[in-house]
mmCIF file of C-alpha atoms in Angstrom:
data_model
loop_
_atom_site.group_PDB
_atom_site.id
_atom_site.type_symbol
_atom_site.label_atom_id
_atom_site.label_comp_id
_atom_site.label_asym_id
_atom_site.label_seq_id
_atom_site.Cartn_x
_atom_site.Cartn_y
_atom_site.Cartn_z
ATOM 1 C CA UNK A 1 4.222 -28.072 -19.760
ATOM 2 C CA UNK A 2 7.427 -28.530 -21.504
ATOM 3 C CA UNK A 3 7.928 -32.193 -22.553
ATOM 4 C CA UNK A 4 11.607 -31.581 -23.639
ATOM 5 C CA UNK A 5 13.986 -29.491 -21.333
ATOM 6 C CA UNK A 6 17.077 -28.154 -22.870
ATOM 7 C CA UNK A 7 20.170 -26.686 -21.464
ATOM 8 C CA UNK A 8 22.066 -24.352 -21.478
ATOM 9 C CA UNK A 9 20.095 -21.493 -23.096
ATOM 10 C CA UNK A 10 23.296 -20.190 -24.523
ATOM 11 C CA UNK A 11 27.120 -21.497 -24.706
ATOM 12 C CA UNK A 12 30.205 -20.080 -25.664
ATOM 13 C CA UNK A 13 33.064 -22.370 -26.594
ATOM 14 C CA UNK A 14 36.581 -21.740 -27.715
ATOM 15 C CA UNK A 15 37.571 -22.910 -31.215
ATOM 16 C CA UNK A 16 38.704 -26.496 -30.946
ATOM 17 C CA UNK A 17 37.084 -27.224 -27.801
ATOM 18 C CA UNK A 18 34.183 -29.386 -27.006
ATOM 19 C CA UNK A 19 30.515 -27.942 -26.921
ATOM 20 C CA UNK A 20 27.846 -30.032 -24.778
ATOM 21 C CA UNK A 21 24.173 -29.483 -24.959
ATOM 22 C CA UNK A 22 21.971 -31.336 -22.882
ATOM 23 C CA UNK A 23 18.144 -32.250 -22.962
ATOM 24 C CA UNK A 24 15.774 -34.188 -20.650
ATOM 25 C CA UNK A 25 12.608 -35.679 -21.433
ATOM 26 C CA UNK A 26 9.666 -36.987 -19.321
ATOM 27 C CA UNK A 27 7.542 -39.120 -21.680
ATOM 28 C CA UNK A 28 8.874 -42.785 -21.713
ATOM 29 C CA UNK A 29 6.954 -43.476 -24.797
ATOM 30 C CA UNK A 30 9.470 -41.259 -26.937
ATOM 31 C CA UNK A 31 11.382 -43.408 -29.192
ATOM 32 C CA UNK A 32 13.029 -40.815 -31.599
ATOM 33 C CA UNK A 33 15.575 -37.991 -30.591
ATOM 34 C CA UNK A 34 16.841 -36.000 -33.455
ATOM 35 C CA UNK A 35 19.078 -32.611 -33.047
ATOM 36 C CA UNK A 36 18.171 -29.793 -35.359
ATOM 37 C CA UNK A 37 20.579 -26.968 -36.296
ATOM 38 C CA UNK A 38 19.307 -23.643 -37.204
ATOM 39 C CA UNK A 39 21.568 -20.723 -38.651
ATOM 40 C CA UNK A 40 20.321 -17.214 -38.736
ATOM 41 C CA UNK A 41 17.816 -16.612 -41.336
ATOM 42 C CA UNK A 42 17.241 -20.367 -42.013
ATOM 43 C CA UNK A 43 14.932 -22.828 -40.969
ATOM 44 C CA UNK A 44 15.920 -25.761 -38.835
ATOM 45 C CA UNK A 45 17.896 -28.806 -40.522
ATOM 46 C CA UNK A 46 18.135 -32.187 -39.170
ATOM 47 C CA UNK A 47 21.854 -32.530 -37.858
ATOM 48 C CA UNK A 48 21.821 -36.150 -36.320
ATOM 49 C CA UNK A 49 19.400 -38.574 -34.530
ATOM 50 C CA UNK A 50 19.143 -41.447 -32.287
ATOM 51 C CA UNK A 51 16.742 -44.126 -31.279
ATOM 52 C CA UNK A 52 16.738 -45.595 -27.605
ATOM 53 C CA UNK A 53 18.268 -49.021 -28.787
ATOM 54 C CA UNK A 54 21.784 -47.532 -28.754
ATOM 55 C CA UNK A 55 23.468 -45.393 -26.233
ATOM 56 C CA UNK A 56 25.583 -43.319 -28.742
ATOM 57 C CA UNK A 57 25.556 -42.410 -32.279
ATOM 58 C CA UNK A 58 28.308 -40.333 -33.841
ATOM 59 C CA UNK A 59 28.526 -38.600 -37.263
ATOM 60 C CA UNK A 60 31.875 -37.015 -38.081
ATOM 61 C CA UNK A 61 32.246 -34.129 -35.196
ATOM 62 C CA UNK A 62 28.826 -34.858 -33.827
ATOM 63 C CA UNK A 63 27.835 -37.443 -31.166
ATOM 64 C CA UNK A 64 24.495 -38.194 -29.450
ATOM 65 C CA UNK A 65 24.783 -39.506 -26.131
ATOM 66 C CA UNK A 66 21.491 -41.312 -24.872
ATOM 67 C CA UNK A 67 20.668 -42.281 -21.231
ATOM 68 C CA UNK A 68 17.463 -44.165 -21.080
ATOM 69 C CA UNK A 69 17.393 -44.754 -17.450
ATOM 70 C CA UNK A 70 18.064 -40.861 -16.630
ATOM 71 C CA UNK A 71 15.500 -39.978 -19.760
ATOM 72 C CA UNK A 72 18.500 -37.688 -20.755
ATOM 73 C CA UNK A 73 20.286 -37.182 -24.006
ATOM 74 C CA UNK A 74 23.098 -34.850 -25.119
ATOM 75 C CA UNK A 75 24.610 -33.451 -27.952
ATOM 76 C CA UNK A 76 28.654 -33.178 -28.246
ATOM 77 C CA UNK A 77 30.364 -31.246 -30.733
ATOM 78 C CA UNK A 78 34.122 -32.217 -30.903
ATOM 79 C CA UNK A 79 36.822 -29.804 -32.251
ATOM 80 C CA UNK A 80 33.954 -26.972 -32.236
ATOM 81 C CA UNK A 81 34.439 -24.491 -35.063
ATOM 82 C CA UNK A 82 33.320 -20.881 -35.741
ATOM 83 C CA UNK A 83 31.336 -22.419 -38.597
ATOM 84 C CA UNK A 84 29.259 -24.507 -35.792
ATOM 85 C CA UNK A 85 27.949 -21.110 -34.220
ATOM 86 C CA UNK A 86 24.014 -21.770 -34.538
ATOM 87 C CA UNK A 87 21.153 -22.426 -32.563
ATOM 88 C CA UNK A 88 20.850 -26.183 -31.748
ATOM 89 C CA UNK A 89 17.377 -27.718 -30.908
ATOM 90 C CA UNK A 90 16.916 -31.032 -29.431
ATOM 91 C CA UNK A 91 13.387 -32.705 -30.054
ATOM 92 C CA UNK A 92 11.554 -35.995 -29.472
ATOM 93 C CA UNK A 93 8.612 -37.772 -30.547
ATOM 94 C CA UNK A 94 6.791 -41.127 -30.627
ATOM 95 C CA UNK A 95 7.674 -42.363 -34.053
ATOM 96 C CA UNK A 96 4.663 -42.611 -36.400
ATOM 97 C CA UNK A 97 2.312 -41.162 -34.017
ATOM 98 C CA UNK A 98 3.210 -37.790 -32.586
ATOM 99 C CA UNK A 99 4.937 -34.615 -33.987
ATOM 100 C CA UNK A 100 8.279 -33.713 -32.967
ATOM 101 C CA UNK A 101 8.302 -31.911 -29.717
ATOM 102 C CA UNK A 102 11.254 -29.298 -29.504
ATOM 103 C CA UNK A 103 13.372 -27.970 -26.582
ATOM 104 C CA UNK A 104 13.842 -24.393 -26.349
ATOM 105 C CA UNK A 105 17.026 -24.346 -28.216
ATOM 106 C CA UNK A 106 20.763 -23.341 -27.460
ATOM 107 C CA UNK A 107 22.529 -20.656 -29.088
ATOM 108 C CA UNK A 108 26.138 -21.820 -29.551
ATOM 109 C CA UNK A 109 28.876 -19.133 -30.371
ATOM 110 C CA UNK A 110 32.382 -20.547 -31.209
ATOM 111 C CA UNK A 111 35.149 -18.056 -30.734
ATOM 112 C CA UNK A 112 38.607 -17.962 -32.147
ATOM 113 C CA UNK B 1 17.789 -25.299 -50.058
ATOM 114 C CA UNK B 2 15.467 -27.621 -48.391
ATOM 115 C CA UNK B 3 13.077 -27.654 -51.360
ATOM 116 C CA UNK B 4 10.197 -26.032 -48.964
ATOM 117 C CA UNK B 5 9.046 -22.672 -49.927
ATOM 118 C CA UNK B 6 7.391 -20.459 -47.823
ATOM 119 C CA UNK B 7 5.633 -17.097 -48.683
ATOM 120 C CA UNK B 8 5.792 -14.321 -47.778
ATOM 121 C CA UNK B 9 9.211 -14.134 -46.043
ATOM 122 C CA UNK B 10 8.308 -10.801 -44.074
ATOM 123 C CA UNK B 11 4.958 -9.430 -43.177
ATOM 124 C CA UNK B 12 3.974 -6.408 -40.997
ATOM 125 C CA UNK B 13 0.308 -5.828 -40.116
ATOM 126 C CA UNK B 14 -1.813 -4.333 -37.632
ATOM 127 C CA UNK B 15 -3.422 -5.761 -34.686
ATOM 128 C CA UNK B 16 -6.983 -7.047 -35.463
ATOM 129 C CA UNK B 17 -5.881 -7.865 -39.038
ATOM 130 C CA UNK B 18 -6.006 -11.271 -40.982
ATOM 131 C CA UNK B 19 -3.179 -12.829 -42.764
ATOM 132 C CA UNK B 20 -2.418 -15.978 -44.729
ATOM 133 C CA UNK B 21 0.873 -17.732 -44.699
ATOM 134 C CA UNK B 22 1.796 -20.137 -47.681
ATOM 135 C CA UNK B 23 3.806 -23.265 -47.768
ATOM 136 C CA UNK B 24 4.777 -25.367 -50.631
ATOM 137 C CA UNK B 25 6.306 -28.725 -49.456
ATOM 138 C CA UNK B 26 9.130 -30.647 -50.902
ATOM 139 C CA UNK B 27 8.046 -32.664 -54.053
ATOM 140 C CA UNK B 28 6.899 -35.801 -53.049
ATOM 141 C CA UNK B 29 6.310 -34.977 -49.458
ATOM 142 C CA UNK B 30 2.821 -35.713 -48.377
ATOM 143 C CA UNK B 31 3.365 -34.244 -44.723
ATOM 144 C CA UNK B 32 3.192 -30.657 -43.900
ATOM 145 C CA UNK B 33 3.643 -29.149 -39.998
ATOM 146 C CA UNK B 34 3.413 -25.715 -38.982
ATOM 147 C CA UNK B 35 5.550 -24.617 -36.232
ATOM 148 C CA UNK B 36 5.775 -21.136 -34.436
ATOM 149 C CA UNK B 37 9.022 -19.849 -33.241
ATOM 150 C CA UNK B 38 9.255 -17.128 -30.748
ATOM 151 C CA UNK B 39 12.290 -16.011 -28.602
ATOM 152 C CA UNK B 40 11.010 -17.561 -25.166
ATOM 153 C CA UNK B 41 9.244 -20.485 -26.494
ATOM 154 C CA UNK B 42 11.406 -21.972 -28.972
ATOM 155 C CA UNK B 43 9.697 -24.274 -31.731
ATOM 156 C CA UNK B 44 5.849 -24.636 -30.912
ATOM 157 C CA UNK B 45 3.974 -27.126 -32.892
ATOM 158 C CA UNK B 46 0.955 -25.789 -34.061
ATOM 159 C CA UNK B 47 -0.565 -28.113 -36.549
ATOM 160 C CA UNK B 48 -0.102 -31.241 -38.945
ATOM 161 C CA UNK B 49 -1.714 -32.149 -42.330
ATOM 162 C CA UNK B 50 -0.883 -35.425 -44.175
ATOM 163 C CA UNK B 51 -2.514 -35.673 -47.706
ATOM 164 C CA UNK B 52 -4.913 -33.143 -47.173
ATOM 165 C CA UNK B 53 -6.207 -34.358 -43.775
ATOM 166 C CA UNK B 54 -5.448 -32.850 -40.479
ATOM 167 C CA UNK B 55 -3.659 -35.453 -38.461
ATOM 168 C CA UNK B 56 -2.859 -33.621 -35.173
ATOM 169 C CA UNK B 57 -2.999 -30.296 -33.429
ATOM 170 C CA UNK B 58 -0.856 -28.644 -30.971
ATOM 171 C CA UNK B 59 -0.846 -25.294 -29.278
ATOM 172 C CA UNK B 60 -2.742 -23.530 -32.030
ATOM 173 C CA UNK B 61 -5.248 -20.770 -31.224
ATOM 174 C CA UNK B 62 -8.846 -20.728 -32.043
ATOM 175 C CA UNK B 63 -8.017 -17.700 -34.264
ATOM 176 C CA UNK B 64 -5.714 -19.508 -36.259
ATOM 177 C CA UNK B 65 -6.734 -22.214 -38.865
ATOM 178 C CA UNK B 66 -4.812 -24.045 -41.512
ATOM 179 C CA UNK B 67 -5.673 -26.425 -44.500
ATOM 180 C CA UNK B 68 -3.540 -28.372 -47.052
ATOM 181 C CA UNK B 69 -5.085 -28.378 -50.501
ATOM 182 C CA UNK B 70 -5.072 -31.431 -53.263
ATOM 183 C CA UNK B 71 -1.594 -30.094 -54.715
ATOM 184 C CA UNK B 72 -0.242 -30.605 -51.143
ATOM 185 C CA UNK B 73 0.573 -26.889 -50.587
ATOM 186 C CA UNK B 74 -0.516 -25.502 -47.347
ATOM 187 C CA UNK B 75 -1.920 -22.326 -45.827
ATOM 188 C CA UNK B 76 -1.798 -20.975 -42.437
ATOM 189 C CA UNK B 77 -4.657 -18.462 -41.663
ATOM 190 C CA UNK B 78 -4.080 -16.064 -38.808
ATOM 191 C CA UNK B 79 -6.940 -13.772 -37.702
ATOM 192 C CA UNK B 80 -7.789 -11.062 -35.311
ATOM 193 C CA UNK B 81 -4.087 -10.584 -34.768
ATOM 194 C CA UNK B 82 -2.473 -9.592 -31.549
ATOM 195 C CA UNK B 83 0.966 -8.172 -30.808
ATOM 196 C CA UNK B 84 1.859 -11.589 -29.184
ATOM 197 C CA UNK B 85 1.402 -13.305 -32.501
ATOM 198 C CA UNK B 86 4.542 -11.765 -33.740
ATOM 199 C CA UNK B 87 6.835 -14.588 -34.469
ATOM 200 C CA UNK B 88 8.414 -16.628 -37.079
ATOM 201 C CA UNK B 89 6.281 -19.297 -38.592
ATOM 202 C CA UNK B 90 7.870 -22.224 -39.951
ATOM 203 C CA UNK B 91 6.377 -24.939 -42.454
ATOM 204 C CA UNK B 92 8.236 -28.254 -42.324
ATOM 205 C CA UNK B 93 7.308 -31.281 -44.911
ATOM 206 C CA UNK B 94 8.348 -34.842 -44.614
ATOM 207 C CA UNK B 95 7.458 -37.907 -46.770
ATOM 208 C CA UNK B 96 5.368 -40.004 -44.329
ATOM 209 C CA UNK B 97 2.633 -39.624 -41.892
ATOM 210 C CA UNK B 98 4.946 -39.786 -38.876
ATOM 211 C CA UNK B 99 7.574 -37.564 -37.579
ATOM 212 C CA UNK B 100 10.378 -40.378 -37.118
ATOM 213 C CA UNK B 101 11.850 -39.316 -40.410
ATOM 214 C CA UNK B 102 13.513 -35.920 -41.398
ATOM 215 C CA UNK B 103 11.557 -32.819 -41.274
ATOM 216 C CA UNK B 104 12.480 -30.275 -44.052
ATOM 217 C CA UNK B 105 12.011 -26.772 -42.860
ATOM 218 C CA UNK B 106 11.391 -23.703 -45.061
ATOM 219 C CA UNK B 107 13.053 -20.200 -44.315
ATOM 220 C CA UNK B 108 9.943 -19.078 -42.337
ATOM 221 C CA UNK B 109 7.628 -16.389 -42.540
ATOM 222 C CA UNK B 110 8.275 -13.365 -40.056
ATOM 223 C CA UNK B 111 5.079 -11.864 -38.819
ATOM 224 C CA UNK B 112 5.387 -8.715 -37.065
ATOM 225 C CA UNK B 113 2.108 -7.175 -35.751
ATOM 226 C CA UNK B 114 2.154 -3.678 -34.748
#
């Protein structure tokens, strides 16, 4: 049973374009939704996170959009750069109680 | 550099063998999490320790066990290894008990079972 479903599995975007990765969850008790970025040979690192009391959070070129009623959240990368090429994982948890549950990841390639 | 150290980085062994993976968390972090990463399953949570005590178990096989020592380092023991156990094993640490804060991941231990 996969609690967090992530799509697409892979994504190719032109430099300067917008990358969009989507995640859907089932457990309405989830209240913490981070995105992690992983470069080859490295461990995942926290990129940005959101809680369900806001619908959007922006940090630089990275934005999380959150739709509580649809139980979906997405990561938007504006002005995508080749250096953004990595695997992105969405995750969810019930803060303070459960470990992070990760999606299966999206491999993003930004081409010039 | 996340501050989390995992050893060994690479390990090749045969089916039926036993291996131990080691993790040193960031200074001051009391929680240690173990995750398994495979191509088709993504990051699967295995087990969580906080200050030496087991706090949560995920999809961890009975052939696998873990512990956190008084100095807060942790070890993941994998026994009776099968081909399907080949994967990247990540350790992550955090300050508190819960997962609402940032997890800091090590660079992983790549296990290959032949």
